[in-house]
mmCIF file with all atom_site columns, C-alpha atoms in Angstrom:
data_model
loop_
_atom_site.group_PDB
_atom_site.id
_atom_site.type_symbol
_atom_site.label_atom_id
_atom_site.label_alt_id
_atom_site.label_comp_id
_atom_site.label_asym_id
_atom_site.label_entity_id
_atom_site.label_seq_id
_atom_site.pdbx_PDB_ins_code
_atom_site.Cartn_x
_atom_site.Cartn_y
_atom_site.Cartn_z
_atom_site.occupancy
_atom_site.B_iso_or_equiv
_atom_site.pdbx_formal_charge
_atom_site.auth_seq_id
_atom_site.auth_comp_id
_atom_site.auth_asym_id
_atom_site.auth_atom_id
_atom_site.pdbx_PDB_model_num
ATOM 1   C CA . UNK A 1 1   ? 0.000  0.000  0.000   1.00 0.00 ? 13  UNK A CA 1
ATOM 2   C CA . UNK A 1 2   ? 1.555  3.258  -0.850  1.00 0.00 ? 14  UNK A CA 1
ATOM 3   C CA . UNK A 1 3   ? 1.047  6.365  1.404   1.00 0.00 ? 15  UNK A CA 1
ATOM 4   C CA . UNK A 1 4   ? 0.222  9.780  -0.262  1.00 0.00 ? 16  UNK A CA 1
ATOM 5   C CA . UNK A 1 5   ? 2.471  12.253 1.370   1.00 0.00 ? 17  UNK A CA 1
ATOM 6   C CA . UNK A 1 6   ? 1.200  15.802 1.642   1.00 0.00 ? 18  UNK A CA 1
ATOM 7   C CA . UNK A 1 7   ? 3.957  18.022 0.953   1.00 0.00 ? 19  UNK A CA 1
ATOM 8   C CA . UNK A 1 8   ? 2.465  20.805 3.325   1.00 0.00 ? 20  UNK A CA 1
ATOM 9   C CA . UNK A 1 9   ? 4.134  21.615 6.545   1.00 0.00 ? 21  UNK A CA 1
ATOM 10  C CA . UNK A 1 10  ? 1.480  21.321 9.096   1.00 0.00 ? 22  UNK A CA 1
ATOM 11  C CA . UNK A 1 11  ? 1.277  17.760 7.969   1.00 0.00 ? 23  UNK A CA 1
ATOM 12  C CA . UNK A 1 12  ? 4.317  16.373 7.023   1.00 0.00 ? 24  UNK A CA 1
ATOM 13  C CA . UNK A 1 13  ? 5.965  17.298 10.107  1.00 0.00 ? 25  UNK A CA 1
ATOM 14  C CA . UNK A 1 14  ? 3.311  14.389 12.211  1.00 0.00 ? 26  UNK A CA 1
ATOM 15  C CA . UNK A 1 15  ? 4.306  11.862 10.161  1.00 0.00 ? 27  UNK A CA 1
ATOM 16  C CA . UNK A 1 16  ? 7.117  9.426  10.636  1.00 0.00 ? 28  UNK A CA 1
ATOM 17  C CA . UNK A 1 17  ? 8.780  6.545  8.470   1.00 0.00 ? 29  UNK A CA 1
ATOM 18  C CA . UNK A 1 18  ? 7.731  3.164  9.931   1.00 0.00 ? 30  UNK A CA 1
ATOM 19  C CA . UNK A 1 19  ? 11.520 1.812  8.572   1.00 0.00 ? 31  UNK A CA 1
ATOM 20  C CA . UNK A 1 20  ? 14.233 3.118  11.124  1.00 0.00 ? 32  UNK A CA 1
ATOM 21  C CA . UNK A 1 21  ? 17.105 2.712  8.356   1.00 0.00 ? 33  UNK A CA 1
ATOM 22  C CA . UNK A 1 22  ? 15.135 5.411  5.943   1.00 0.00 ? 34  UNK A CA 1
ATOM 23  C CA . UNK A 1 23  ? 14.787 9.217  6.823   1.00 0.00 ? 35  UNK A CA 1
ATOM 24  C CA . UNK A 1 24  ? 11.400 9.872  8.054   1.00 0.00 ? 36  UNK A CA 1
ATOM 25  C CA . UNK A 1 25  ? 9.041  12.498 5.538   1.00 0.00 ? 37  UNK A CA 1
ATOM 26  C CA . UNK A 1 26  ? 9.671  15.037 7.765   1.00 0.00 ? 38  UNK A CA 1
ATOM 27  C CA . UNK A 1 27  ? 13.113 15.114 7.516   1.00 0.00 ? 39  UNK A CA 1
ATOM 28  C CA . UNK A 1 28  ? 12.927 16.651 3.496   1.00 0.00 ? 40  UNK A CA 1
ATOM 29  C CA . UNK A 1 29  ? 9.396  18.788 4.391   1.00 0.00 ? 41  UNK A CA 1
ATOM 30  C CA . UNK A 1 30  ? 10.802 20.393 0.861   1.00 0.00 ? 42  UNK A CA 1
ATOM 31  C CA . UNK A 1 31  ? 13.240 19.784 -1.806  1.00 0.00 ? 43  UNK A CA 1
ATOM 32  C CA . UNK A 1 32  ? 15.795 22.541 -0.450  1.00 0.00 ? 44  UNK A CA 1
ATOM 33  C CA . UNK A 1 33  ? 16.142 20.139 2.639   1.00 0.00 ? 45  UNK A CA 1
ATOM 34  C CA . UNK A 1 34  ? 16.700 17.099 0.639   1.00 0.00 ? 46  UNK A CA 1
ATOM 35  C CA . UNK A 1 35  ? 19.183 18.217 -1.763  1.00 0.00 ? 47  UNK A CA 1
ATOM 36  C CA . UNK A 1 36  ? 21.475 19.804 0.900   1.00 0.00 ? 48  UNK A CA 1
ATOM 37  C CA . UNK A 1 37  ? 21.402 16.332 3.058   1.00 0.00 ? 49  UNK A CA 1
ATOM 38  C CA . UNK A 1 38  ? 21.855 13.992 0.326   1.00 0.00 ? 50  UNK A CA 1
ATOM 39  C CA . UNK A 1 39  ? 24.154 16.125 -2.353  1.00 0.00 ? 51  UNK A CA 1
ATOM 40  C CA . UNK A 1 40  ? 27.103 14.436 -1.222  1.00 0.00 ? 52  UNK A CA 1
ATOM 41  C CA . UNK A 1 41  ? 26.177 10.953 -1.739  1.00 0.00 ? 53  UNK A CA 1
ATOM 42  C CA . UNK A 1 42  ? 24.488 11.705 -4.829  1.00 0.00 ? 54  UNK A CA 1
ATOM 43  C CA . UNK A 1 43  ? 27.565 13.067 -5.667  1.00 0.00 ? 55  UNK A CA 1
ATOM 44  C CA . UNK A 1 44  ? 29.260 10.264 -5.450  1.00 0.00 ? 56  UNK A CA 1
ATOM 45  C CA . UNK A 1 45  ? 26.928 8.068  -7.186  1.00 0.00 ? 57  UNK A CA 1
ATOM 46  C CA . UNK A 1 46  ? 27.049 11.169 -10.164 1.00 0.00 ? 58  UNK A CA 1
ATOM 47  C CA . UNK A 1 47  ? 30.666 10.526 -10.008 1.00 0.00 ? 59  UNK A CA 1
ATOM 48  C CA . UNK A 1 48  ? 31.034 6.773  -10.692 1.00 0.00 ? 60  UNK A CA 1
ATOM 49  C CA . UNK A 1 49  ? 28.863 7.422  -13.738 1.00 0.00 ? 61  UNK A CA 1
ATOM 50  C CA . UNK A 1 50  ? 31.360 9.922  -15.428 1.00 0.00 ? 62  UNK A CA 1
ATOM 51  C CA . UNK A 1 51  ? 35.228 10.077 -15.498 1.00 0.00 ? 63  UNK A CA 1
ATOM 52  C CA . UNK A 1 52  ? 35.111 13.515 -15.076 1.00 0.00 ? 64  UNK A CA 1
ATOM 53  C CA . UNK A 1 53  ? 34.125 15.348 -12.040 1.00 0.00 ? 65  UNK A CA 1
ATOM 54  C CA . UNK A 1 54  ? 32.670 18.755 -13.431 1.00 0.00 ? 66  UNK A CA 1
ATOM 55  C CA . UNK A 1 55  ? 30.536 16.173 -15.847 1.00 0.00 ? 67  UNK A CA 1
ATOM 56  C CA . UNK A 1 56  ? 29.652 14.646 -12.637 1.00 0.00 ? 68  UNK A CA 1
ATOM 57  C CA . UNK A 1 57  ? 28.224 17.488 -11.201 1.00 0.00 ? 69  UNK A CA 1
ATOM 58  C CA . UNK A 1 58  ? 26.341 18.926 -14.202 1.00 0.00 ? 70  UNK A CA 1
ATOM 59  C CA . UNK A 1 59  ? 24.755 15.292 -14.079 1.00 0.00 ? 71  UNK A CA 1
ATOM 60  C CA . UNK A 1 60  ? 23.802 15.407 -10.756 1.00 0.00 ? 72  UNK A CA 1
ATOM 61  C CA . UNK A 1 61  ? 22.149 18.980 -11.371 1.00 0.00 ? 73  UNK A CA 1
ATOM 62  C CA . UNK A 1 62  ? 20.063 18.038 -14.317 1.00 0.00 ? 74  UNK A CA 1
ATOM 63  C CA . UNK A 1 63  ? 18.682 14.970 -12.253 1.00 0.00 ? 75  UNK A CA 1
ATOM 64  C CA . UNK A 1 64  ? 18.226 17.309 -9.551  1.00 0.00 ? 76  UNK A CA 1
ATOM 65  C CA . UNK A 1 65  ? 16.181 19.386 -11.817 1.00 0.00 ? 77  UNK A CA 1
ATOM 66  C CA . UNK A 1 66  ? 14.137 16.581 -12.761 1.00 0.00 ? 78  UNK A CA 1
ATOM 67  C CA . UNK A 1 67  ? 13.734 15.442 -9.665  1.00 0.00 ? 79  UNK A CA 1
ATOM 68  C CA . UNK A 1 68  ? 12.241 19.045 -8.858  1.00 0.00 ? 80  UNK A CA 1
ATOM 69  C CA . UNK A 1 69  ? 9.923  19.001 -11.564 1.00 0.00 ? 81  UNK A CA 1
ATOM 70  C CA . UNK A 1 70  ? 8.724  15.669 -10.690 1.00 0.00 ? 82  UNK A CA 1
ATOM 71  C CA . UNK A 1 71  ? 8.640  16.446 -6.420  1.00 0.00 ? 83  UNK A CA 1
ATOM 72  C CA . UNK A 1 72  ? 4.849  16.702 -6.290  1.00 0.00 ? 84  UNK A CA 1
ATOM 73  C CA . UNK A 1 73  ? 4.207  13.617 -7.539  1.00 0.00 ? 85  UNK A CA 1
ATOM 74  C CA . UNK A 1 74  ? 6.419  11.465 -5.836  1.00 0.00 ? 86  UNK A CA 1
ATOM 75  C CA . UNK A 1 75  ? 4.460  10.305 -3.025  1.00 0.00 ? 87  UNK A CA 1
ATOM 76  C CA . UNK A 1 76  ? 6.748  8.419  -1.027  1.00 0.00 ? 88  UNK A CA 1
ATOM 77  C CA . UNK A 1 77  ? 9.923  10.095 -0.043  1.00 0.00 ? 89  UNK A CA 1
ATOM 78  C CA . UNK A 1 78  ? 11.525 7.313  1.352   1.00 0.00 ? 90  UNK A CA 1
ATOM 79  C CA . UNK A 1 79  ? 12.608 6.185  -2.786  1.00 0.00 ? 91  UNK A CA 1
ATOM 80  C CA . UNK A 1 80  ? 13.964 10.219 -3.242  1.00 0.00 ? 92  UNK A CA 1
ATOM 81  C CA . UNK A 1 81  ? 17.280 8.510  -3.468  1.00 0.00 ? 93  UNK A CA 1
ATOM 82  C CA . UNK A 1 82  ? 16.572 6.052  -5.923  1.00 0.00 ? 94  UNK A CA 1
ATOM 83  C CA . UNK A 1 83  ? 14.685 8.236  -7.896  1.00 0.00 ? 95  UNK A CA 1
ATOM 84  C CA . UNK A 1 84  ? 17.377 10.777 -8.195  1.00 0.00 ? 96  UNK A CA 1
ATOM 85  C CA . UNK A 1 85  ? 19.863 7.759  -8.743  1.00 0.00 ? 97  UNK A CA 1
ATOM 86  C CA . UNK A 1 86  ? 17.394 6.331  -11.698 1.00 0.00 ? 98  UNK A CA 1
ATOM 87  C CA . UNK A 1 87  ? 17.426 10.148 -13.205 1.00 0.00 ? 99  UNK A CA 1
ATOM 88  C CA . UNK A 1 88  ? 21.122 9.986  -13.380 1.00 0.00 ? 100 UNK A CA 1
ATOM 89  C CA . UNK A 1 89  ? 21.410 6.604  -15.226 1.00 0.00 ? 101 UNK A CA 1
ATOM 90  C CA . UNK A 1 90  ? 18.768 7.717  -17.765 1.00 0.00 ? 102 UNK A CA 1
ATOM 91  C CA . UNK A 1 91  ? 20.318 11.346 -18.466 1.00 0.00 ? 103 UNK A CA 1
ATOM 92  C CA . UNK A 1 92  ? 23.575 9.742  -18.544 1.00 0.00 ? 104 UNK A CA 1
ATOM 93  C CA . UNK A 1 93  ? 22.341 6.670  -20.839 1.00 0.00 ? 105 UNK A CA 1
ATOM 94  C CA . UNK A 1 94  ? 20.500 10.083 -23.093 1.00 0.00 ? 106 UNK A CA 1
ATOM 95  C CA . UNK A 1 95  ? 23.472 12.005 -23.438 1.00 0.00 ? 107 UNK A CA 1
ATOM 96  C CA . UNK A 1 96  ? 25.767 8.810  -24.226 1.00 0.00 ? 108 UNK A CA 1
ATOM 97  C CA . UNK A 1 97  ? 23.044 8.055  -26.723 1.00 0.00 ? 109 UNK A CA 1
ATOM 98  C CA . UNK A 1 98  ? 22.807 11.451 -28.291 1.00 0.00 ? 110 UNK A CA 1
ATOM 99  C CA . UNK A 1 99  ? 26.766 11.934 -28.675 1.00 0.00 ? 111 UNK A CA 1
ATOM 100 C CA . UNK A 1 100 ? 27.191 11.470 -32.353 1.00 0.00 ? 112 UNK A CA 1
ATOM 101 C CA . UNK A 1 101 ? 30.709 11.165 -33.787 1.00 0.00 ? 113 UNK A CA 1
ATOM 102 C CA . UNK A 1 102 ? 31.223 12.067 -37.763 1.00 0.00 ? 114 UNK A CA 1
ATOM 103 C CA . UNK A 1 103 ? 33.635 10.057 -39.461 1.00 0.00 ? 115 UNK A CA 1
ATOM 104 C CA . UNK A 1 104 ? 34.172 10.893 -42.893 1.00 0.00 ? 116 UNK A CA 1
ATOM 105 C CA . UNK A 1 105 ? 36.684 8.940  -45.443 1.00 0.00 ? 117 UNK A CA 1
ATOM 106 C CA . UNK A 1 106 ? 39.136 10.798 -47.434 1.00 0.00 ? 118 UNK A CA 1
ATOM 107 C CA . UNK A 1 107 ? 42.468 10.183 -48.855 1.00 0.00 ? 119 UNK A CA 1
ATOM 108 C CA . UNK A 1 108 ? 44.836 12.333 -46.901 1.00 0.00 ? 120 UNK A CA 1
ATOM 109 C CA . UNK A 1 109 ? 44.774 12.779 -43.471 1.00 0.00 ? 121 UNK A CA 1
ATOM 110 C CA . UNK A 1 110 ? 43.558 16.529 -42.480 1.00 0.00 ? 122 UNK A CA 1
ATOM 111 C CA . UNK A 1 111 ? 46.638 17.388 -40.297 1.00 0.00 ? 123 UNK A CA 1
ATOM 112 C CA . UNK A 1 112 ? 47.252 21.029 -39.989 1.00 0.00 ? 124 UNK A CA 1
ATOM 113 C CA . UNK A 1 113 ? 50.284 22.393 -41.788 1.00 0.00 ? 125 UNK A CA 1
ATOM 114 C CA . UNK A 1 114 ? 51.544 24.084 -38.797 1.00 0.00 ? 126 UNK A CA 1
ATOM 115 C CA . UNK A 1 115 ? 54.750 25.081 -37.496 1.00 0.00 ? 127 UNK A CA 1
ATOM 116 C CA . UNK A 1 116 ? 57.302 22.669 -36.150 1.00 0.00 ? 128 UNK A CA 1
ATOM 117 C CA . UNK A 1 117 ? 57.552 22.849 -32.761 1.00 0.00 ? 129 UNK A CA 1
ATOM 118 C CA . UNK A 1 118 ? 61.607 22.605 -32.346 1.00 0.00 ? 130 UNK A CA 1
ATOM 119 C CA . UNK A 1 119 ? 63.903 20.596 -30.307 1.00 0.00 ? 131 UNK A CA 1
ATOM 120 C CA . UNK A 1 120 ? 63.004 20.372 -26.779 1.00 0.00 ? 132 UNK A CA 1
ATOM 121 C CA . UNK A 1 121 ? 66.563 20.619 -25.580 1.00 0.00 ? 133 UNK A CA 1
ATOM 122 C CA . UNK A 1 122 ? 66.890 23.924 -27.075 1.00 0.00 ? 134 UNK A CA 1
ATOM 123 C CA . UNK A 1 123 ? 63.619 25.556 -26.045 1.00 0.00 ? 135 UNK A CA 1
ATOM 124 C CA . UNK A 1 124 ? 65.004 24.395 -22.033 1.00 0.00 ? 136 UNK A CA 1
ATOM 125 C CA . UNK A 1 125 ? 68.571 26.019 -22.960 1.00 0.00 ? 137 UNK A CA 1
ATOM 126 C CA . UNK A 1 126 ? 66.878 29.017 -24.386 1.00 0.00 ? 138 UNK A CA 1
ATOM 127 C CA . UNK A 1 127 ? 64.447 28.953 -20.664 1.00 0.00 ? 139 UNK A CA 1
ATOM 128 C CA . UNK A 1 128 ? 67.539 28.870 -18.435 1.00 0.00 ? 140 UNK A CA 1
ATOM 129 C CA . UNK A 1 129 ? 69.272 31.382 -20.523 1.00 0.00 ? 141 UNK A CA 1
ATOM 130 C CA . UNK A 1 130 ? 66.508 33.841 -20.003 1.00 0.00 ? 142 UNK A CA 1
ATOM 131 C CA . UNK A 1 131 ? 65.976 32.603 -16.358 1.00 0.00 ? 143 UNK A CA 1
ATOM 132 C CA . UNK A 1 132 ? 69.880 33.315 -15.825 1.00 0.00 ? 144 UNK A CA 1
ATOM 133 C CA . UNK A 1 133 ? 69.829 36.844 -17.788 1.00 0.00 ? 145 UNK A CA 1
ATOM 134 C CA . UNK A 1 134 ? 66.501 37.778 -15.526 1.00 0.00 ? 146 UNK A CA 1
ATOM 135 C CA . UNK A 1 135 ? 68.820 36.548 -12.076 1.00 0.00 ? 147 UNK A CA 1
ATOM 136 C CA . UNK A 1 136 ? 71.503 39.262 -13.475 1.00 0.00 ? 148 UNK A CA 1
ATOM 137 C CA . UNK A 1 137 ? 69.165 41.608 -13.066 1.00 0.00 ? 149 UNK A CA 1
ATOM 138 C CA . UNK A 1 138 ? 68.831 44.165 -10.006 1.00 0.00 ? 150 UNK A CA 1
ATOM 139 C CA . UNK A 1 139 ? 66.294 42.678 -7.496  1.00 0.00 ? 151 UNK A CA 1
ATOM 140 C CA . UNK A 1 140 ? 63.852 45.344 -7.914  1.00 0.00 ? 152 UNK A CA 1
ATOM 141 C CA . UNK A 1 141 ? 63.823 45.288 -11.995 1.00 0.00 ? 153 UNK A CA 1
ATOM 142 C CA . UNK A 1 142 ? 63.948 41.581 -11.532 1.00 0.00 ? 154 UNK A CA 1
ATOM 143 C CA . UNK A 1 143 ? 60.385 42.121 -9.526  1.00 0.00 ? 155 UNK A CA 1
ATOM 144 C CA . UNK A 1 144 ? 58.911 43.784 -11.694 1.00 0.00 ? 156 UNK A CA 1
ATOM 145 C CA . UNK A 1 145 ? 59.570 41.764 -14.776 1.00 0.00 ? 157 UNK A CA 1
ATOM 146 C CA . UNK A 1 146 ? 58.389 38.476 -13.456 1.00 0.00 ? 158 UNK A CA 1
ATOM 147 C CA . UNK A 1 147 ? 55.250 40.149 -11.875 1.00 0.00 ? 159 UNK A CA 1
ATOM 148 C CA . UNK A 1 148 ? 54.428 41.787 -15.476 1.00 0.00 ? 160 UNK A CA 1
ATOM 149 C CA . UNK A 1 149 ? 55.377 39.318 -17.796 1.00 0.00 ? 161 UNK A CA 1
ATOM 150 C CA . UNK A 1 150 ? 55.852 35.712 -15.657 1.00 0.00 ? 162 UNK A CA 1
ATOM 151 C CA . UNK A 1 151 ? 52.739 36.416 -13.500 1.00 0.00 ? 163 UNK A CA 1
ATOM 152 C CA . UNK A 1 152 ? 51.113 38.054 -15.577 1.00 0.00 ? 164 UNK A CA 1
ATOM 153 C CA . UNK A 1 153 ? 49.892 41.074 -13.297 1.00 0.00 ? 165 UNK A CA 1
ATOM 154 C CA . UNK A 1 154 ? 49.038 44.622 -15.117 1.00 0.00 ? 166 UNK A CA 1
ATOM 155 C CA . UNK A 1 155 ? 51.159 47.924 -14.479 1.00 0.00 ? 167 UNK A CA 1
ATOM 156 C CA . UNK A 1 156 ? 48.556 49.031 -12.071 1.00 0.00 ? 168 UNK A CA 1
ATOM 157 C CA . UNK A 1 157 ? 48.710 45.337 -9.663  1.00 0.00 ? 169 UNK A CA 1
ATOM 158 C CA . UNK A 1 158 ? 52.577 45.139 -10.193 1.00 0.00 ? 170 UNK A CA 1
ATOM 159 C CA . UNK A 1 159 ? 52.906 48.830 -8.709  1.00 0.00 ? 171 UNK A CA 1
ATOM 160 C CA . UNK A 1 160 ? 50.289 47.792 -5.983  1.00 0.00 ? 172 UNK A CA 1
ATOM 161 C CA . UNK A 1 161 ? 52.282 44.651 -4.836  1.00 0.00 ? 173 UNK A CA 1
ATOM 162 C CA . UNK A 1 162 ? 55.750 46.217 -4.424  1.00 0.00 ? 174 UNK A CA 1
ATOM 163 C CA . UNK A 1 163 ? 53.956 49.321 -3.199  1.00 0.00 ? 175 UNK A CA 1
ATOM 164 C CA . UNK A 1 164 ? 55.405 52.139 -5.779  1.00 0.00 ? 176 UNK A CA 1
ATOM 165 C CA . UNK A 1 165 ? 54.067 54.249 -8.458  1.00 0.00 ? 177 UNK A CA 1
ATOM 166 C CA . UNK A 1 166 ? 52.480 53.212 -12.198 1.00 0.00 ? 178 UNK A CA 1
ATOM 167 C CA . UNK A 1 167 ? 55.234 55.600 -13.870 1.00 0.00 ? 179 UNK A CA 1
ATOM 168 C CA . UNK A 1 168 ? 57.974 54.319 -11.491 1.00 0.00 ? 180 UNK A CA 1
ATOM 169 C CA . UNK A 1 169 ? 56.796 50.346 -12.787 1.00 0.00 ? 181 UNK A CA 1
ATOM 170 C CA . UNK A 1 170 ? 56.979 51.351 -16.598 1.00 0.00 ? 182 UNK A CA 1
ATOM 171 C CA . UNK A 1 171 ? 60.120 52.968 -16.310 1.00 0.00 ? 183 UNK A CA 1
ATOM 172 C CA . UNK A 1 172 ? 61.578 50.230 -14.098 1.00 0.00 ? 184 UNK A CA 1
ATOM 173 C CA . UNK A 1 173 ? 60.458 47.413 -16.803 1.00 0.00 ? 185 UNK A CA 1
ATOM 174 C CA . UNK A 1 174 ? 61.741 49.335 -19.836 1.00 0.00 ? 186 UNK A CA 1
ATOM 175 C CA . UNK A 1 175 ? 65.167 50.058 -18.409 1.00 0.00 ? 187 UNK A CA 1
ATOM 176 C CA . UNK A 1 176 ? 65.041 45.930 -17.323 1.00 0.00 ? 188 UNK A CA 1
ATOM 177 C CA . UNK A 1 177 ? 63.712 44.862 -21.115 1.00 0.00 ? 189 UNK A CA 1
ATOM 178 C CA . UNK A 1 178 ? 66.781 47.217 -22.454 1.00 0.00 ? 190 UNK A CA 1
ATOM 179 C CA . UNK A 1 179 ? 69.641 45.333 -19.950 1.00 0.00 ? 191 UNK A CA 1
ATOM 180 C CA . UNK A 1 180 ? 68.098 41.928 -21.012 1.00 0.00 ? 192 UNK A CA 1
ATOM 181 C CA . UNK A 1 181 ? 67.728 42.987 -25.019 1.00 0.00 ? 193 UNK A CA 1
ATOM 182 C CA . UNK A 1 182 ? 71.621 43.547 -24.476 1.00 0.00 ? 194 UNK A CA 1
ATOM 183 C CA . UNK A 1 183 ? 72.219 40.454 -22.707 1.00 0.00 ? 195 UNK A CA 1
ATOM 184 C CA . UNK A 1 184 ? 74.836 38.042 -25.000 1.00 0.00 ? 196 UNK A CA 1
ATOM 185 C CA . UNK A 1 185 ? 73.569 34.609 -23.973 1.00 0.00 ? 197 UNK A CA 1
ATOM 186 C CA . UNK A 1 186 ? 70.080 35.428 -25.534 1.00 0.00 ? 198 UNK A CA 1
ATOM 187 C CA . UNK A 1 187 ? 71.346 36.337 -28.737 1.00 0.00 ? 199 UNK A CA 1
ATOM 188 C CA . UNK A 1 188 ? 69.639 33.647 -30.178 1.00 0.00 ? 200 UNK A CA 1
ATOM 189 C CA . UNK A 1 189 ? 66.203 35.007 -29.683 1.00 0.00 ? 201 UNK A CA 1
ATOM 190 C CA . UNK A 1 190 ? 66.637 38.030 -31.360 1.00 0.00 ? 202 UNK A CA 1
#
């Protein structure tokens, strides 16, 4: 026999789950309540359904979402969990399903006629090199460039971290750029 649950509060709150191992109806009085107690688990579940974990969690929101939709009429709330867990198979099974992979047949492979990407050994000697012409550098010009160019910060967050002036930064980095344009072991470069 299956028991309509009323989804008001006056009335779920009197009821309780005759099974001790399931969480009694009102423990999820609203769908709020149940997703933030059982998000983990489901979670998890999400997670052995995908290798990757942000596909994981966009799975476990669209079942969430249909699990929403669907709250209403689900009269017993003691099978939430399995009806979340069912959602996630059959979204997952749809969007397996739907992925559709075009393979077409031709008589040259369509490889990009890009640039060669160089020795490996030389792009490391041409790293240290720089690394060892930025070390020559005074400590303060040597600040400034990696903030700007190795961290990536603007003029305006460089100046803010080392606590000096815009103008005093640009100057700084150009006279720096000039020492390491002159520098002999990066000859190569230029």
């Amino acid at each position: 026999m299956t028991t309509p649950v009323c989804t008001s509060g006056a009335n779920v709150a009197t009821r309780t789950s005759p099974y001790p191992s399931y969480p009694s109806y009102s423990s999820y009085p609203s769908f709020t309540s149940y997703m933030k107690a059982r998000q983990p688990v489901l979670l998890r579940t999400a997670r052995s359904l995908t290798a990757n974990p942000c596909d994981a969690e966009d799975l476990l929101q669209t079942a969430l979402t249909k699990t929403y939709v669907a709250w209403e009429r689900i009269e017993d709330h003691r099978a939430l969990d399995g009806y979340v867990r069912r959602a996630l198979l059959n979204t997952r099974t749809s969007q397996w399903r739907k992925r559709k992979v075009d393979e077409f047949v031709c008589d040259e492979l369509p490889e990009p006629d890009g640039v060669a990407a160089g020795d490996p050994a030389e792009h490391q000697a041409l790293h240290d090199a720089m690394w060892r012409a930025i070390m020559k550098l005074p400590a303060r010009q040597r600040a400034m460039v990696v903030l700007r160019y190795y961290e990536d910060l603007s003029e305006a967050q460089t100046a803010e971290v080392l606590g000096v002036s815009v103008g005093t930064v640009k100057s700084a980095v150009s006279r720096a750029l000039g020492k390491l344009r002159e520098d002999p072991e990066l000859e190569p470069v230029r």
